[in-house]
Short mmCIF file of C-alpha atoms and ligand atoms in Angstrom, two decimals:
data_model
loop_
_atom_site.label_atom_id
_atom_site.label_comp_id
_atom_site.label_asym_id
_atom_site.label_seq_id
_atom_site.Cartn_x
_atom_site.Cartn_y
_atom_site.Cartn_z
CA MET V 1 9.76 140.92 89.45
CA LYS V 2 6.26 142.39 90.47
CA LYS V 3 7.12 140.88 94.64
CA SER V 4 9.45 142.69 94.31
CA SER V 5 8.10 146.32 93.01
CA LEU V 6 5.85 145.32 95.70
CA LEU V 7 8.61 144.46 98.58
CA LYS V 8 10.62 147.97 97.31
CA SER V 9 7.01 149.90 97.61
CA SER V 10 6.02 148.93 101.00
CA THR V 11 9.30 149.57 102.38
CA LEU V 12 9.34 152.99 101.15
CA ARG V 13 5.71 153.37 101.74
CA ASP V 14 7.45 152.63 105.77
CA THR V 15 9.90 154.97 105.31
CA ASP V 16 7.23 157.22 104.89
CA ASP V 17 5.53 156.25 107.60
CA THR V 18 9.17 156.66 109.14
CA GLN V 19 8.89 159.91 108.02
CA SER V 20 5.61 161.58 109.37
CA SER V 21 6.11 159.22 113.07
CA SER V 22 9.14 159.97 113.70
CA SER V 23 8.66 163.81 113.65
CA LYS V 24 5.60 162.70 115.86
CA LEU V 25 8.38 161.43 118.18
CA TYR V 26 10.09 163.77 118.23
CA SER V 27 8.22 166.81 118.51
CA GLY V 28 8.86 167.62 122.63
CA SER V 29 12.98 166.47 122.60
CA THR V 30 15.77 168.09 122.80
CA TYR V 31 16.09 167.86 119.00
CA SER V 32 12.60 168.85 118.53
CA ASN V 33 14.17 172.02 116.76
CA THR V 34 16.43 170.17 114.83
CA ALA V 35 14.19 168.26 112.25
CA ALA V 36 15.92 164.91 111.34
CA SER V 37 16.72 164.18 107.51
CA ALA V 38 15.16 161.63 105.85
CA ASP V 39 18.84 159.69 105.65
CA ASP V 40 19.13 159.67 108.96
CA VAL V 41 16.50 157.96 109.74
CA ILE V 42 16.52 155.18 107.55
CA HIS V 43 20.25 154.50 108.35
CA ASN V 44 20.05 154.76 112.02
CA ARG V 45 16.67 153.79 112.90
CA CYS V 46 15.38 149.49 112.80
CA GLN V 47 12.82 149.93 109.95
CA THR V 48 10.00 147.89 111.47
CA CYS V 49 10.17 148.97 116.06
CA ARG V 50 11.86 152.16 114.89
CA LYS V 51 14.65 152.30 117.72
CA ASN V 52 17.61 153.80 117.53
CA PHE V 53 20.75 151.51 118.00
CA ILE V 54 22.54 152.97 120.53
CA LEU V 55 21.65 149.87 122.41
CA ARG V 56 21.24 147.58 119.95
CA ARG V 57 22.96 145.79 117.19
CA LYS V 58 22.12 147.24 113.52
CA ILE V 59 22.15 144.55 111.43
CA THR V 60 21.92 145.01 107.24
CA CYS V 61 19.12 143.05 105.49
CA GLN V 62 21.12 141.42 102.41
CA LEU V 63 17.69 141.82 100.31
CA CYS V 64 16.47 144.78 100.70
CA LEU V 65 19.76 146.22 102.39
CA ALA V 66 17.65 148.08 104.91
CA VAL V 67 18.40 148.47 108.08
CA PHE V 68 16.78 146.00 111.65
CA CYS V 69 17.36 145.76 115.21
CA SER V 70 18.60 142.48 115.47
CA ASP V 71 14.84 141.67 117.01
CA HIS V 72 13.72 142.18 113.34
CA CYS V 73 16.87 140.51 111.32
CA THR V 74 16.71 137.59 112.76
CA ARG V 75 16.44 135.24 109.70
CA LYS V 76 19.06 133.87 107.87
CA ARG V 77 19.12 132.35 104.20
CA THR V 78 22.25 131.66 101.20
CA LEU V 79 21.55 134.02 98.25
CA ASN V 80 21.99 133.37 94.72
CA GLY V 81 23.30 130.25 95.45
CA ALA V 82 26.35 131.30 97.99
CA LYS V 83 27.49 128.73 100.02
CA GLU V 84 27.50 131.01 103.58
CA LEU V 85 24.24 132.24 105.47
CA SER V 86 22.99 135.61 104.90
CA SER V 87 21.22 138.34 107.05
CA ILE V 88 17.27 138.64 106.23
CA CYS V 89 14.92 140.56 107.98
CA ASP V 90 11.95 139.62 109.10
CA ASN V 91 9.75 141.27 106.12
CA CYS V 92 11.81 139.65 103.76
CA ASP V 93 12.27 136.33 104.29
CA LEU V 94 8.18 136.15 104.37
CA GLU V 95 8.11 137.33 101.07
CA GLU V 96 10.87 134.83 99.76
CA THR V 97 9.03 131.76 102.29
CA LYS V 98 5.86 132.87 100.06
CA LYS V 99 8.53 132.74 96.53
CA GLN V 100 9.40 129.75 97.42
CA ILE V 101 5.77 128.24 98.16
CA THR V 102 5.01 130.34 95.33
CA GLU V 103 7.33 128.30 93.41
CA GLU V 104 6.90 124.85 94.56
CA ILE V 105 3.36 125.46 93.66
CA ASP V 106 4.07 126.16 90.54
CA GLU V 107 6.11 123.12 90.35
CA GLU V 108 3.89 121.15 91.65
CA ILE V 109 1.04 122.08 88.97
CA LEU V 110 3.79 121.90 86.17
CA LYS V 111 4.37 118.35 87.70
CA VAL V 112 0.44 117.46 87.70
CA THR V 113 0.38 118.95 84.46
CA GLU V 114 3.23 116.45 83.34
CA GLU V 115 1.55 114.12 85.09
CA LEU V 116 -1.97 114.71 83.62
CA LYS V 117 -0.57 115.30 80.30
CA GLU V 118 1.24 111.48 80.69
CA VAL V 119 -2.09 110.20 81.43
CA ARG V 120 -4.02 111.87 78.92
CA GLU V 121 -1.78 110.42 76.69
CA THR V 122 -1.34 107.45 78.18
CA ASN V 123 -4.86 107.40 78.36
CA GLU V 124 -5.07 108.18 74.80
CA ARG V 125 -2.41 104.87 73.60
CA LEU V 126 -4.32 102.08 75.46
CA PHE V 127 -7.91 103.49 74.00
CA ARG V 128 -5.71 103.43 69.95
CA GLU V 129 -4.75 100.03 72.29
CA HIS V 130 -8.58 98.56 73.41
CA VAL V 131 -9.36 100.40 69.56
CA ASN V 132 -7.07 98.24 67.01
CA LYS V 133 -7.64 95.34 70.02
CA VAL V 134 -11.69 95.07 69.26
CA SER V 135 -10.90 95.93 65.60
CA MET V 136 -7.73 92.92 66.14
CA VAL V 137 -11.34 91.12 68.02
CA ASN V 138 -13.88 91.79 65.12
CA ASP V 139 -11.02 90.71 62.40
CA LEU V 140 -10.70 87.28 64.08
CA ASP V 141 -14.45 87.47 64.65
CA MET V 142 -14.80 87.17 60.46
CA GLU V 143 -11.73 85.28 60.20
CA ILE V 144 -13.07 82.61 62.24
CA LYS V 145 -17.03 82.54 60.74
CA LYS V 146 -15.80 83.28 57.27
CA GLN V 147 -12.90 79.29 58.26
CA GLU V 148 -16.66 78.32 60.15
CA TRP V 149 -18.34 79.03 56.50
CA ASN V 150 -15.86 78.04 53.97
CA MET V 151 -15.61 74.80 56.44
CA LYS V 152 -19.23 73.80 56.43
CA LYS V 153 -19.12 74.50 52.61
CA GLN V 154 -16.57 71.70 53.01
CA GLU V 155 -18.72 69.65 54.96
CA GLN V 156 -21.47 69.90 52.42
CA ASP V 157 -18.88 69.12 49.36
CA LEU V 158 -18.59 65.79 51.30
CA GLN V 159 -21.67 65.26 52.10
CA ALA V 160 -22.47 65.36 48.85
CA ILE V 161 -19.26 63.95 46.81
CA LEU V 162 -20.03 61.20 49.76
CA GLU V 163 -23.12 60.17 48.75
CA THR V 164 -22.78 60.37 44.83
CA GLU V 165 -19.81 58.07 45.91
CA GLN V 166 -22.79 55.99 47.72
CA ILE V 167 -25.02 55.82 44.82
CA ARG V 168 -22.20 54.78 42.59
CA GLY V 169 -21.09 51.81 45.00
CA LEU V 170 -24.44 50.77 44.64
CA LYS V 171 -25.44 51.40 41.53
CA LEU V 172 -21.77 49.13 41.22
CA ARG V 173 -23.30 46.78 43.34
CA ASN V 174 -26.17 46.25 41.47
CA ALA V 175 -23.97 45.55 38.17
CA ALA V 176 -21.80 43.53 40.14
CA ASP V 177 -24.50 41.45 41.58
CA ASN V 178 -26.05 41.38 37.61
CA LEU V 179 -23.22 39.87 36.30
CA ARG V 180 -22.42 37.70 39.11
CA ASN V 181 -26.86 36.59 37.92
CA THR V 182 -25.08 36.44 33.97
CA LEU V 183 -22.81 34.11 35.42
CA ASP V 184 -23.93 32.23 37.14
CA GLU V 185 -26.79 31.32 34.27
CA LEU V 186 -23.95 30.85 31.49
CA ASN V 187 -21.84 28.38 34.19
CA ILE V 188 -26.67 27.16 34.63
CA SER V 189 -26.72 26.62 31.46
CA GLU V 190 -23.69 25.52 30.13
CA LYS V 191 -23.42 22.86 32.74
CA THR V 192 -26.82 21.64 31.35
CA MET V 193 -25.72 22.30 27.74
CA SER V 194 -22.72 20.28 28.58
CA GLU V 195 -24.97 17.02 29.71
CA GLN V 196 -26.61 17.86 26.86
CA THR V 197 -23.74 17.27 24.62
CA ASN V 198 -23.00 14.18 26.61
CA ALA V 199 -26.67 12.89 26.24
CA ALA V 200 -26.56 13.26 22.50
CA GLU V 201 -23.01 11.34 22.12
CA PHE V 202 -24.61 9.20 24.17
CA ASP V 203 -27.46 8.58 22.26
CA LEU V 204 -25.55 9.38 18.97
CA GLU V 205 -22.69 6.11 20.20
CA ASN V 206 -26.11 4.25 20.64
CA THR V 207 -27.37 4.56 17.11
CA LYS V 208 -24.61 4.73 16.21
CA LEU V 209 -23.93 0.83 17.42
CA ILE V 210 -28.16 0.41 16.37
CA LEU V 211 -26.53 1.05 13.02
CA SER V 212 -24.12 -0.71 13.24
CA GLU V 213 -25.74 -3.61 14.58
CA VAL V 214 -28.80 -3.27 12.03
CA ILE V 215 -26.35 -3.31 8.93
CA THR V 216 -24.95 -6.65 10.86
CA GLN V 217 -28.36 -8.34 10.70
CA LYS V 218 -28.94 -6.97 7.19
CA GLU V 219 -25.30 -8.34 5.64
CA ASP V 220 -26.39 -11.21 7.73
CA LEU V 221 -29.73 -11.54 5.92
CA GLN V 222 -27.96 -11.00 2.81
CA ALA V 223 -25.45 -13.56 3.28
CA GLN V 224 -28.65 -15.51 4.72
CA ILE V 225 -30.32 -14.48 1.01
CA GLU V 226 -27.49 -15.25 -0.70
CA LYS V 227 -26.88 -18.56 0.31
CA ILE V 228 -30.91 -19.19 -0.03
CA ASP V 229 -30.47 -17.93 -3.41
CA ILE V 230 -27.89 -20.28 -4.15
CA SER V 231 -29.26 -23.06 -2.31
CA LEU V 232 -32.97 -21.91 -4.36
CA ASN V 233 -30.07 -21.95 -7.81
CA GLU V 234 -29.70 -25.95 -7.00
CA SER V 235 -33.73 -27.50 -5.40
CA LEU V 236 -36.06 -25.37 -3.86
CA SER V 237 -38.12 -23.27 -5.54
CA VAL V 238 -39.37 -19.76 -4.05
CA GLU V 239 -42.53 -20.09 -3.02
CA GLN V 240 -40.79 -23.92 -0.96
CA VAL V 241 -37.99 -21.10 0.42
CA ARG V 242 -40.98 -19.26 1.81
CA LYS V 243 -42.52 -21.50 3.94
CA MET V 244 -39.24 -21.98 4.66
CA LEU V 245 -38.57 -18.20 6.51
CA CYS V 246 -39.83 -16.67 9.12
CA LYS V 247 -42.66 -14.26 9.23
CA LYS V 248 -39.83 -10.75 9.39
CA CYS V 249 -37.23 -13.07 6.94
CA LEU V 250 -40.22 -12.89 5.13
CA GLU V 251 -41.22 -10.10 4.21
CA ILE V 252 -37.10 -8.86 3.51
CA VAL V 253 -37.50 -11.03 1.33
CA ASN V 254 -40.84 -10.18 -0.53
CA VAL V 255 -39.10 -6.60 -0.21
CA ASN V 256 -36.39 -8.07 -2.30
CA ILE V 257 -37.96 -9.97 -4.69
CA ALA V 258 -40.35 -6.66 -5.47
CA LYS V 259 -37.02 -4.57 -5.92
CA LYS V 260 -35.78 -7.24 -8.11
CA LYS V 261 -38.82 -7.44 -9.99
CA ASP V 262 -38.70 -3.60 -11.00
CA GLU V 263 -34.94 -3.65 -11.65
CA CYS V 264 -35.89 -5.94 -14.97
CA ASN V 265 -39.14 -3.70 -15.91
CA TYR V 266 -36.60 -1.22 -16.51
ZN1 ZN E 301 22.16 156.58 103.66
ZN1 ZN E 302 13.50 145.75 115.05
ZN1 ZN E 303 14.78 142.83 104.05
#
């Protein structure tokens, strides 16, 4: 908008210049008495070189609608999306080119701004991701430390259990050893006792044997004594019998006689 108004004002200024210069140009010519109107100047002379169109082709610029000679209206452009080309004066072409360049620059700036925005967003996203990752790494680190601590504790617990078990095992082994020793002792005493029992049984048998022998001897003696008594009653005196006996039998006889005497005394 500003550009088009600028263009218009410059065109107007040119027109003013044309008016003053044309009055100079025409002074001293055949038409000096007749002042050319402003309208004639605008429509009958090139707005760039001020030359008339008697020997030159007159071209109207389709943008500013001013007239120019073929030397100063050389450009062609498509206007307002039209398909065919329109003639454009060199001034307008320059302005259009400037406008295009400005638009391109604006577009470029917009694009760069957009790209910058994207880059900034990407940076922010990356930063957030980085922060998240750092946080995750910290969490993992903490988790690992926690697990390490737990494992260490479990290891310590197991070590304690192992030590307790070792002590228990040692105690059990000692108890087993003690029991085994006691059992051995019991076995030994059983053996001794059975040996002693055997010996005692043997002694008892011996004693019984001796006793039975003694009984037999006693019966034998009794029989002898009775025999002797009978024979005594038949013939021999006690003194005679005594002389016939051995020392051992004599003793037994004496004891028996003493007993009999005691029985009689009662
Ligand atoms: Zn006119
Ligand atoms: Zn010209
Ligand atoms: Zn123009």
